[in-house]
PDB file of C-alpha atoms in Angstrom:
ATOM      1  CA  UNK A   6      95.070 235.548 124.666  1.00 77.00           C
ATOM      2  CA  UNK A   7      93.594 232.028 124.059  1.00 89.00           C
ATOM      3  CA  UNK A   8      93.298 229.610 127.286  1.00 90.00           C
ATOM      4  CA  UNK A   9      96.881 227.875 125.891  1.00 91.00           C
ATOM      5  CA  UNK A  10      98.425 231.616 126.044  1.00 93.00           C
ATOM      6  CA  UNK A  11      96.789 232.081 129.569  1.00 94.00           C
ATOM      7  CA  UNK A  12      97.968 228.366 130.817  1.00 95.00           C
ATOM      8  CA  UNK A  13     101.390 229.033 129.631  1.00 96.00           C
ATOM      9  CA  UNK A  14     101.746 232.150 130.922  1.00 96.00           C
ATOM     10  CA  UNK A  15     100.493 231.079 134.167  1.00 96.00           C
ATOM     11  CA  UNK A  16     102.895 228.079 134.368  1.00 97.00           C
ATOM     12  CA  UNK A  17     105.190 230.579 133.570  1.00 97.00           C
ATOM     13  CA  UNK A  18     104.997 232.563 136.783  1.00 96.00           C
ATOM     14  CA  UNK A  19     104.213 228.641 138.712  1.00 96.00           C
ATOM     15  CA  UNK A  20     107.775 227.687 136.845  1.00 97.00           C
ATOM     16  CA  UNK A  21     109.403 231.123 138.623  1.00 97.00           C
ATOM     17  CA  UNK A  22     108.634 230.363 142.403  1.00 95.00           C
ATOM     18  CA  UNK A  23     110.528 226.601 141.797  1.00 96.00           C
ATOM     19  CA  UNK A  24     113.586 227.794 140.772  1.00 95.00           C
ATOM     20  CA  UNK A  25     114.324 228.707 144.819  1.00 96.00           C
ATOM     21  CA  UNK A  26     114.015 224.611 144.633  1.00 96.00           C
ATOM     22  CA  UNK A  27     116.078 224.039 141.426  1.00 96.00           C
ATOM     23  CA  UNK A  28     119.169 222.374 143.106  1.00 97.00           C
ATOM     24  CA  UNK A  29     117.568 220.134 145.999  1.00 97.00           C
ATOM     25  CA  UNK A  30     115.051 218.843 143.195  1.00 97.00           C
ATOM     26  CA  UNK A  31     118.009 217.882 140.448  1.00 97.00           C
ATOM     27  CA  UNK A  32     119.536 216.338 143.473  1.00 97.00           C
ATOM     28  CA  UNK A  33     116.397 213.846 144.044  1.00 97.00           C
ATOM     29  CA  UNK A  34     114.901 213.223 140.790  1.00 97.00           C
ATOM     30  CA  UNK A  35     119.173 212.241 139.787  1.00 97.00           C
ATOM     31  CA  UNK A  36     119.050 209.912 143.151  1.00 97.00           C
ATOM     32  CA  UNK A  37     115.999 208.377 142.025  1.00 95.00           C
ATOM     33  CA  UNK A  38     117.274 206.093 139.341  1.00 91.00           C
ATOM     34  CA  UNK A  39     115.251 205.120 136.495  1.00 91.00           C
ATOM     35  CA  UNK A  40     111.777 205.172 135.636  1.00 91.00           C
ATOM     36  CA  UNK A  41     109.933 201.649 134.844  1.00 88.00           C
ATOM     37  CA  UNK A  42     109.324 201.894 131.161  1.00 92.00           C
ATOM     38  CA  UNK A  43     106.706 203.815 129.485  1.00 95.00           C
ATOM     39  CA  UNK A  44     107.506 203.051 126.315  1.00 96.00           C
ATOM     40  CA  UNK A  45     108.019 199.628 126.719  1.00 95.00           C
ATOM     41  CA  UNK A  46     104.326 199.697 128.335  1.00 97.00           C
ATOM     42  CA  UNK A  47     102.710 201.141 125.708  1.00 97.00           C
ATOM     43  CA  UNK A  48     104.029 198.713 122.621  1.00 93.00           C
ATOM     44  CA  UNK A  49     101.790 195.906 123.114  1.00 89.00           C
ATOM     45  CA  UNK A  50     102.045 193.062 120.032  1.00 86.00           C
ATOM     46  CA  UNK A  51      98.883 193.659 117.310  1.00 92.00           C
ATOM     47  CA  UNK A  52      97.262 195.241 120.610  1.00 96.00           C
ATOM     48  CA  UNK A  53      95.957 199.046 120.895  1.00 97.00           C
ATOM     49  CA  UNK A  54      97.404 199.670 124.721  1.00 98.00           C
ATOM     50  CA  UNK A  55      95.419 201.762 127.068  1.00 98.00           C
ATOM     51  CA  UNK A  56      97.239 205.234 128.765  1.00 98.00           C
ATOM     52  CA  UNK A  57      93.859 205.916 131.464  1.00 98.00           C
ATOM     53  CA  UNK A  58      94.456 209.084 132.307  1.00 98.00           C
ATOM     54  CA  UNK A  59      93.291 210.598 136.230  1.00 98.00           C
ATOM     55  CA  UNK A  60      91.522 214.097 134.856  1.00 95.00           C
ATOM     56  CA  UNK A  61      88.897 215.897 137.506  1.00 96.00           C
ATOM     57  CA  UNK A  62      88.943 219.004 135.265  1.00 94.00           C
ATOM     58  CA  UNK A  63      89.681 220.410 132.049  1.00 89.00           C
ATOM     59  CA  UNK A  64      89.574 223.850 130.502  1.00 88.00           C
ATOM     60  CA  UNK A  65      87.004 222.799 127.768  1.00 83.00           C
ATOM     61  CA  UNK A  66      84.571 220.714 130.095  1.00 85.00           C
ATOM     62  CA  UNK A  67      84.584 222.007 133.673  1.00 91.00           C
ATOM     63  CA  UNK A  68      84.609 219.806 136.430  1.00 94.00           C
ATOM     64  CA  UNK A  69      84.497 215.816 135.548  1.00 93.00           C
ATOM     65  CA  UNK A  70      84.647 214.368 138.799  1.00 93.00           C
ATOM     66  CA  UNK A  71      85.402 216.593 141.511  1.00 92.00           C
ATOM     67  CA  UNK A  72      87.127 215.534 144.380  1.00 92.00           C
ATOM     68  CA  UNK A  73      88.311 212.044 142.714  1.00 95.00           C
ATOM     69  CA  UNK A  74      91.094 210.041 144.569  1.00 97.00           C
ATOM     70  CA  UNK A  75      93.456 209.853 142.319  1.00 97.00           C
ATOM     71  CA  UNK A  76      95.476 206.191 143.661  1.00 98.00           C
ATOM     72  CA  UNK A  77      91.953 205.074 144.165  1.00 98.00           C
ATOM     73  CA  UNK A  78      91.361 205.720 140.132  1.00 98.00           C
ATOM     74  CA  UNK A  79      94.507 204.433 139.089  1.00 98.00           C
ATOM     75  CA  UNK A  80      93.913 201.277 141.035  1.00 98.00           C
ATOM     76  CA  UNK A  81      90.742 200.683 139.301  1.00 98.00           C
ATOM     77  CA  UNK A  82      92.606 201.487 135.834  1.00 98.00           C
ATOM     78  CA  UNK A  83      95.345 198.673 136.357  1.00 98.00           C
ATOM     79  CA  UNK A  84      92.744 196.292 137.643  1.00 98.00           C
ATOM     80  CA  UNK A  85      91.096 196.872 134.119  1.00 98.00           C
ATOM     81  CA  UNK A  86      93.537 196.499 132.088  1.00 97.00           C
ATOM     82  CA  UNK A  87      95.656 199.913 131.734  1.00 98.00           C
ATOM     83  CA  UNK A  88      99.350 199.956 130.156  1.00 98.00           C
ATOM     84  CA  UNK A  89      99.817 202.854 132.246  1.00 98.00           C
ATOM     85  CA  UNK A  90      98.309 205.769 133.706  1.00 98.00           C
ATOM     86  CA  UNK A  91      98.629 209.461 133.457  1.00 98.00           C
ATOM     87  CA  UNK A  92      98.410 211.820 136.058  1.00 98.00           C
ATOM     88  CA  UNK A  93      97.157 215.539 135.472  1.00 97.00           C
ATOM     89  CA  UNK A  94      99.399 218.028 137.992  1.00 97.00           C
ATOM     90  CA  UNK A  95      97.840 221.087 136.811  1.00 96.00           C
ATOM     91  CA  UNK A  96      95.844 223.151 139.467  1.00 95.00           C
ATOM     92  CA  UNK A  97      94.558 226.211 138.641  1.00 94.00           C
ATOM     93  CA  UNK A  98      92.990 224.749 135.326  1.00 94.00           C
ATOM     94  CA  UNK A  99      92.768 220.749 135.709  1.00 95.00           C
ATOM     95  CA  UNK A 100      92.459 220.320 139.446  1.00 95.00           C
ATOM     96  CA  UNK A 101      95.339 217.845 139.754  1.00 96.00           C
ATOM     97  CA  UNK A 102      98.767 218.452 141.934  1.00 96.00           C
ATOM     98  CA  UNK A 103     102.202 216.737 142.056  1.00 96.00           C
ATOM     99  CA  UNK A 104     100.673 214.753 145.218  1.00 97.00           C
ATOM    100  CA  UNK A 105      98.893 212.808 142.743  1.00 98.00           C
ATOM    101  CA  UNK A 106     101.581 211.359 140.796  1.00 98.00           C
ATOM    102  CA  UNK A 107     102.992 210.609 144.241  1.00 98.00           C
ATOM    103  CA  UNK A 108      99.879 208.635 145.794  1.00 98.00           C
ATOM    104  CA  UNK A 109      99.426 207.035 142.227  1.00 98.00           C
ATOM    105  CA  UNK A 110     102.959 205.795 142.005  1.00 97.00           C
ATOM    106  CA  UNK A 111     102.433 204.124 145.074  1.00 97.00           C
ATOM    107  CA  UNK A 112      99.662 202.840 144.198  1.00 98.00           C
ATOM    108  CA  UNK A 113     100.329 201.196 141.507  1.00 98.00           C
ATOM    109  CA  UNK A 114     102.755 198.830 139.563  1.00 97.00           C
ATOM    110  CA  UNK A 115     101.861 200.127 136.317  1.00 98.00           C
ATOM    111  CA  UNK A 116     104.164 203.036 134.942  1.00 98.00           C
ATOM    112  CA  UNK A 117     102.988 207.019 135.349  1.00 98.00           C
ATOM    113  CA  UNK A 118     103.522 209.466 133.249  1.00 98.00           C
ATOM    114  CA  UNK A 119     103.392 213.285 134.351  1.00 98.00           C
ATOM    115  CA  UNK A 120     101.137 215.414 132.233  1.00 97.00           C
ATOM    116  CA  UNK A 121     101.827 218.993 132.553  1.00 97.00           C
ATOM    117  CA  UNK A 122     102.567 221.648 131.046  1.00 97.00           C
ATOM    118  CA  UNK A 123     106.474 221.591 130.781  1.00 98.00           C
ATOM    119  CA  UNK A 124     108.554 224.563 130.294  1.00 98.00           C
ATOM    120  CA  UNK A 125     111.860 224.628 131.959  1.00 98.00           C
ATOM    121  CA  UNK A 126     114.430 221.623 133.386  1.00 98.00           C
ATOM    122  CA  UNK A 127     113.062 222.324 136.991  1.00 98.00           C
ATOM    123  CA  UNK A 128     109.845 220.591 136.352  1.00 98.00           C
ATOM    124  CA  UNK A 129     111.510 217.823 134.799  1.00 98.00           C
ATOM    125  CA  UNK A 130     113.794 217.211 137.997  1.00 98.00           C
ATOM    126  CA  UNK A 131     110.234 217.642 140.208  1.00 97.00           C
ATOM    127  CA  UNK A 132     108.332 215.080 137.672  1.00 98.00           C
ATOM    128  CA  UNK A 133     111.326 212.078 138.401  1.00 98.00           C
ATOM    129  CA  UNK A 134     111.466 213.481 142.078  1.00 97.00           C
ATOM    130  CA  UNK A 135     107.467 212.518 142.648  1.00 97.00           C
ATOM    131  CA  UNK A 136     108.062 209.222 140.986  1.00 97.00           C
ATOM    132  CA  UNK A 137     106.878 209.680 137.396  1.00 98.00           C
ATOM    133  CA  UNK A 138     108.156 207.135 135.032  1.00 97.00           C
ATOM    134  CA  UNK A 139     107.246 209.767 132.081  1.00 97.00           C
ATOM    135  CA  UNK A 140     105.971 213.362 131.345  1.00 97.00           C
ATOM    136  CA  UNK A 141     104.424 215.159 128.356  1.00 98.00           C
ATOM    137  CA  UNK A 142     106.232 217.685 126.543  1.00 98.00           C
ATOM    138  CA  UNK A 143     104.069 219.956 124.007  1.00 97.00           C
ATOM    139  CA  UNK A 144     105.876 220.994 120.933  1.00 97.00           C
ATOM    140  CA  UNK A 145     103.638 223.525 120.442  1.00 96.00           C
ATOM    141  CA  UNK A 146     104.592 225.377 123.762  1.00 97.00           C
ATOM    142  CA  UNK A 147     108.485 224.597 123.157  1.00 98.00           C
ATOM    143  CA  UNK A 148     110.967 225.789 120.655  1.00 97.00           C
ATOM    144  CA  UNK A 149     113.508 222.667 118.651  1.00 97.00           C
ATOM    145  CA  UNK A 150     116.238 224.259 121.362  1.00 97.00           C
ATOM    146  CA  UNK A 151     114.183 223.566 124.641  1.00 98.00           C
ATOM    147  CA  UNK A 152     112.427 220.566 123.351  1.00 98.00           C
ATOM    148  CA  UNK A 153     115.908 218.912 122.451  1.00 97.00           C
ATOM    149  CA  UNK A 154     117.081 219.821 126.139  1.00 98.00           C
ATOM    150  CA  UNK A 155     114.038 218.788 128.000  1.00 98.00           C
ATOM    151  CA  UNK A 156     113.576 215.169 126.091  1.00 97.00           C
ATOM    152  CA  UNK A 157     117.388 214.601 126.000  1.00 97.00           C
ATOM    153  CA  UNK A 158     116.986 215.671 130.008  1.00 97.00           C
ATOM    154  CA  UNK A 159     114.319 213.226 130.459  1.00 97.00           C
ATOM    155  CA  UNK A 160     116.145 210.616 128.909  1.00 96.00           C
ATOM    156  CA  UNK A 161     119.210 211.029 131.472  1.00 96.00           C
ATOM    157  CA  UNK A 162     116.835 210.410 134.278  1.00 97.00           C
ATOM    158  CA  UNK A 163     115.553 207.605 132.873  1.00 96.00           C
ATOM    159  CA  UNK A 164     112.674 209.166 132.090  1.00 97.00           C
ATOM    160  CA  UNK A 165     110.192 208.339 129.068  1.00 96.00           C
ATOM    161  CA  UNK A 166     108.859 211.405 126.786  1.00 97.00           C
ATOM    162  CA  UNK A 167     105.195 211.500 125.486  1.00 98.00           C
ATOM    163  CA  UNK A 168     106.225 214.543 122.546  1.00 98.00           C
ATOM    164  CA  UNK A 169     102.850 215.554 121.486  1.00 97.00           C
ATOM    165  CA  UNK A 170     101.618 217.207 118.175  1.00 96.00           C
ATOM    166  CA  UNK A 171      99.008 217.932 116.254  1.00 94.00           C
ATOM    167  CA  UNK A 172      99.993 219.152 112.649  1.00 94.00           C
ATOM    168  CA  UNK A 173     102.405 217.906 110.561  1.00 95.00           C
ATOM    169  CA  UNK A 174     105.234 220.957 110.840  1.00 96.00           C
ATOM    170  CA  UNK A 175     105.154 219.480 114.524  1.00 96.00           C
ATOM    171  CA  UNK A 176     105.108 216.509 113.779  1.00 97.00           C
ATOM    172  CA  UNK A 177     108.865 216.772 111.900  1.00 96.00           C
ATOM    173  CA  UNK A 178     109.862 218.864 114.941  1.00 97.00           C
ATOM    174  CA  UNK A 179     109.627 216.004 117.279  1.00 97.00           C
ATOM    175  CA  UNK A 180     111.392 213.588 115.140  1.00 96.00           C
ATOM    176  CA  UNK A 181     113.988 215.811 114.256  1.00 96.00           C
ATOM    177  CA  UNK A 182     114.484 216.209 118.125  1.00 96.00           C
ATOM    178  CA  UNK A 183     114.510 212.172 118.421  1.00 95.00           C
ATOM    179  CA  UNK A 184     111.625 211.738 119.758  1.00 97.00           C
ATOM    180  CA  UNK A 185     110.840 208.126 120.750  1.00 96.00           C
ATOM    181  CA  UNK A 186     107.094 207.713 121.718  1.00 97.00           C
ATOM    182  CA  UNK A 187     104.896 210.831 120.346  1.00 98.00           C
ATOM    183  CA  UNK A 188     101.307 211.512 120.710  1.00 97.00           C
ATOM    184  CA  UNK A 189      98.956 213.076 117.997  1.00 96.00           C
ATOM    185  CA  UNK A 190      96.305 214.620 120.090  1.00 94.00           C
ATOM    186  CA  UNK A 191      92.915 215.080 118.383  1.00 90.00           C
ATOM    187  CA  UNK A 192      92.232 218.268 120.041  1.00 85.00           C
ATOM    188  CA  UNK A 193      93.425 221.862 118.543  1.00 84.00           C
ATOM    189  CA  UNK A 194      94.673 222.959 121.837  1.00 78.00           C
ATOM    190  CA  UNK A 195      93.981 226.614 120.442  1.00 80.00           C
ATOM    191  CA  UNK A 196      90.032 226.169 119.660  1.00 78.00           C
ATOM    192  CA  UNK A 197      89.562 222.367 122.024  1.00 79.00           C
ATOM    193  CA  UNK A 198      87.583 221.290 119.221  1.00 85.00           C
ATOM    194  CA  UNK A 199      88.316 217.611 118.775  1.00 87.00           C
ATOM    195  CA  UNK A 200      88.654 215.564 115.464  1.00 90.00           C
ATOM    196  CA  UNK A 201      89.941 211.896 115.279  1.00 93.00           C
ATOM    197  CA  UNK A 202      90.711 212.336 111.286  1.00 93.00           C
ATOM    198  CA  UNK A 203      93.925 214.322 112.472  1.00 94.00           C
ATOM    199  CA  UNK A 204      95.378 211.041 113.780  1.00 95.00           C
ATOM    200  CA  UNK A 205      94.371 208.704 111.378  1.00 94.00           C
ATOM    201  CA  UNK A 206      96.242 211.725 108.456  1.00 94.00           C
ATOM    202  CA  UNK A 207      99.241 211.948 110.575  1.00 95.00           C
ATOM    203  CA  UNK A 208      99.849 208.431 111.942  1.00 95.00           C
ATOM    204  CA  UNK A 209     101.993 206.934 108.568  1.00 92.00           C
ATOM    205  CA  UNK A 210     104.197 210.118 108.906  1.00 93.00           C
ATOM    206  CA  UNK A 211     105.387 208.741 112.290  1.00 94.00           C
ATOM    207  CA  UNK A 212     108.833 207.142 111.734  1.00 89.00           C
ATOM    208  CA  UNK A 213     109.565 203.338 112.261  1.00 85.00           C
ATOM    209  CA  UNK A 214     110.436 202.059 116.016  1.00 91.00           C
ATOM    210  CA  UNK A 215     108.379 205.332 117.496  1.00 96.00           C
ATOM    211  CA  UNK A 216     106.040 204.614 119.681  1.00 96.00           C
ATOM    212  CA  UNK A 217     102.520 206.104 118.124  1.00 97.00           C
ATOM    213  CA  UNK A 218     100.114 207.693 121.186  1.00 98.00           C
ATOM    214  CA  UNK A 219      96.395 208.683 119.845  1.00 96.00           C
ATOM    215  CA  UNK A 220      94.976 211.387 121.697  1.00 94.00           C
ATOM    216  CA  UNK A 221      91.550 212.715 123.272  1.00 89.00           C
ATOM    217  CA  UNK A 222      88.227 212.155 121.352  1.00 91.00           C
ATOM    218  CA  UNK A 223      88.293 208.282 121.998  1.00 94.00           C
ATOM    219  CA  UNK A 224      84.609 207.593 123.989  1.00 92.00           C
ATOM    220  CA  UNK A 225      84.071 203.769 123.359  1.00 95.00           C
ATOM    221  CA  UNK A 226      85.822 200.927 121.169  1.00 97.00           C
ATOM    222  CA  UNK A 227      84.455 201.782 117.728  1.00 97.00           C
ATOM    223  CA  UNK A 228      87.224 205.323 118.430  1.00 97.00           C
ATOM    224  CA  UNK A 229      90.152 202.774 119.925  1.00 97.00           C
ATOM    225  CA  UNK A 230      89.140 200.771 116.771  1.00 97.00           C
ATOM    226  CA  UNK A 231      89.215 203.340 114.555  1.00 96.00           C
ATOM    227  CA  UNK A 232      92.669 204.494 115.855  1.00 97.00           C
ATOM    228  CA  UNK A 233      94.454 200.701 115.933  1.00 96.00           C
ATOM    229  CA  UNK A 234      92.957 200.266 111.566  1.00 96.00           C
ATOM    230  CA  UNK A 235      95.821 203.108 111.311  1.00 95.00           C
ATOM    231  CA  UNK A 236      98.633 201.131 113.584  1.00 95.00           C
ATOM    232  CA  UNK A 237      98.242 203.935 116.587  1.00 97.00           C
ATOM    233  CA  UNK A 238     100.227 202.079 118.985  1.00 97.00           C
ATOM    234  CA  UNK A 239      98.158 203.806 122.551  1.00 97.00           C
ATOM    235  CA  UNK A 240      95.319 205.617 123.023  1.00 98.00           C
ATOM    236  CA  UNK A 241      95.370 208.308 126.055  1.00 97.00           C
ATOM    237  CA  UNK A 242      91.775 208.242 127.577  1.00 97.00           C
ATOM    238  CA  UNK A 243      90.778 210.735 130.768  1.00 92.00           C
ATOM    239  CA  UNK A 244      87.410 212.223 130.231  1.00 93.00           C
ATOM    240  CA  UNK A 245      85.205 208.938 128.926  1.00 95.00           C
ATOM    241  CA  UNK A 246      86.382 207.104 132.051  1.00 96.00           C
ATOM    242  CA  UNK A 247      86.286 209.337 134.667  1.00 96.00           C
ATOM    243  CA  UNK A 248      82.547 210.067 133.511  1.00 96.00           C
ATOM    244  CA  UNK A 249      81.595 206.967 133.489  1.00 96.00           C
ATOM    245  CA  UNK A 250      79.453 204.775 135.891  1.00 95.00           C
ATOM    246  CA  UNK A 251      81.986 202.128 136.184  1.00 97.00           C
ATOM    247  CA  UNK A 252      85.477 203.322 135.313  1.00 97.00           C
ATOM    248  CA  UNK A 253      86.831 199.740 135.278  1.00 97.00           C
ATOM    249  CA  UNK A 254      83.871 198.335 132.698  1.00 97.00           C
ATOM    250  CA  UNK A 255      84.611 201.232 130.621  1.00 97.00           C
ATOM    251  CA  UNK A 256      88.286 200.901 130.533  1.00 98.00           C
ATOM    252  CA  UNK A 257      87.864 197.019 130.348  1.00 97.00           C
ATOM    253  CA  UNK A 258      85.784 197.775 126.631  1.00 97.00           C
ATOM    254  CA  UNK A 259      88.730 199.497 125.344  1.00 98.00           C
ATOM    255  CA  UNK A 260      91.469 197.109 125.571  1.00 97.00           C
ATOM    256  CA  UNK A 261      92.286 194.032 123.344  1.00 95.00           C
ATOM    257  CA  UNK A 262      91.704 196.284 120.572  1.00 97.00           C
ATOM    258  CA  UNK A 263      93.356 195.026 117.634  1.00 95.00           C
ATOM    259  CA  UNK A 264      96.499 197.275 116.268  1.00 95.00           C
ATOM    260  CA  UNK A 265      97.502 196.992 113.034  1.00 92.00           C
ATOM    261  CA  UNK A 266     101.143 197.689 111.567  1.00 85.00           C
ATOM    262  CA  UNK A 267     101.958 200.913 110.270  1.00 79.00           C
ATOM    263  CA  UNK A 268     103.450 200.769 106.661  1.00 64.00           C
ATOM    264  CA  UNK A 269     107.542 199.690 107.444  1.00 53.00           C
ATOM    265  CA  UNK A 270     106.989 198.895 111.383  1.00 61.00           C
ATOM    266  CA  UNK A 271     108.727 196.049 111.352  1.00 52.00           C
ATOM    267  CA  UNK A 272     108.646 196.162 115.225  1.00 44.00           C
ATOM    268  CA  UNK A 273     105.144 196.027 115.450  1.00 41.00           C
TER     269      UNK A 273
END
């Protein structure tokens, strides 16, 4: 098994012990009302918005920043300039926990988006529940049934998707399933090697009105740069920031980035 076949099959068995939970958690996520706009965030005009992203861990670089406050990160991020931040809930592999889209959502004005590993409807109800304006959903973890139920799920809550992909096949998959903002994520989630190129191949395929996320591999301007020349939309950055001296300069060098239009975005 690869570390994706181990994660999944670990969130798997994580997704089993919340089902006891299944009914109380539709009942609060449903009572929540809606989330505060994503999407909406992350369309800024002839601008490459910023998704800062709270990561202590990953699977392919070990500890970042052990033992980070997560609000206290976030607050730094929307004092520099972030559309919005994502939240890592992972544990076992990325040292994050639903308390930290909690403590970030109240820390902050800017919208959150839960990044997980989503698998069933359960975590979906738990994501709005904590306060999470949006949460990832991995095409390459879901089959076109699930990922239809989970984003039209998400969408019922009020609840912004972030459908990610990385080749083309999935690419159709997530429009086909109506996705509305979609990330192309740099990194082959099989291998982790990273490679910007995928992004700027994939990003005329996205259809028009969709909001176009560019993902990991961005470490300073000339990447955001890079990414806006081929109308990317957003660019998700964790790892850059959360290594860096000062999160807030860093973050502050990204944005302003000029975006421009991808071939028949008239919205842009």
């Amino acid at each position: 098994m690869n570390v994706l076949d181990r994660i999944v099959a670990e969130k798997r068995e994580e997704v089993a012990g919340l089902q006891a939970w299944r009914a109380a958690l539709r009942r609060e996520a449903e009572a929540a009302g809606a989330g505060s706009g994503l999407a909406g965030a992350l369309r800024q005009s002839g601008e490459v918005a910023v998704l800062a992203e709270v990561k202590r861990r990953s699977p392919s670089a070990g500890w970042i920043l052990e033992g980070a406050d997560a609000a206290g990160v976030a607050r730094v991020y929307e004092s520099s300039g972030a559309a919005a931040v994502s939240v890592l809930t992972d544990e076992a592999w990325f040292g994050g926990s639903l308390d930290d889209v909690r403590s970030v959502k109240a820390a902050v004005e800017i919208p959150v988006l839960r990044k997980d590993f989503v698998l069933d409807p359960v975590q979906v109800w738990q994501a709005r529940a904590a306060g999470a304006d949006g949460l990832l959903l991995i095409v390459r973890i879901l089959d076109d049934v699930l990922l239809g139920d989970l984003l039209a799920l998400g969408t019922s809550l009020g609840m912004d998707a972030l459908v990610e992909v990385h080749e083309e096949g999935e690419l159709e998959r997530a429009m086909s399933a109506g996705a509305r903002v979609v990330g192309i994520n740099s990194r082959d989630l099989t291998t982790f090697q990273t490679d910007l190129a995928v992004v700027e191949r994939m990003a005329a395929q996205v259809e028009e009105g969709v909001v176009l996320v560019g993902e990991s591999g961005i470490g300073g301007p000339a990447d955001v740069d890079r990414l806006g020349a081929v109308g990317v939309d957003a660019v998700l950055v964790g790892e850059s920031l959360m290594r860096a001296p000062d999160m807030g300069q860093a973050l502050a060098r990204l944005t302003g980035r000029a975006r421009r239009s991808r071939p028949g975005d008239a919205a842009s």
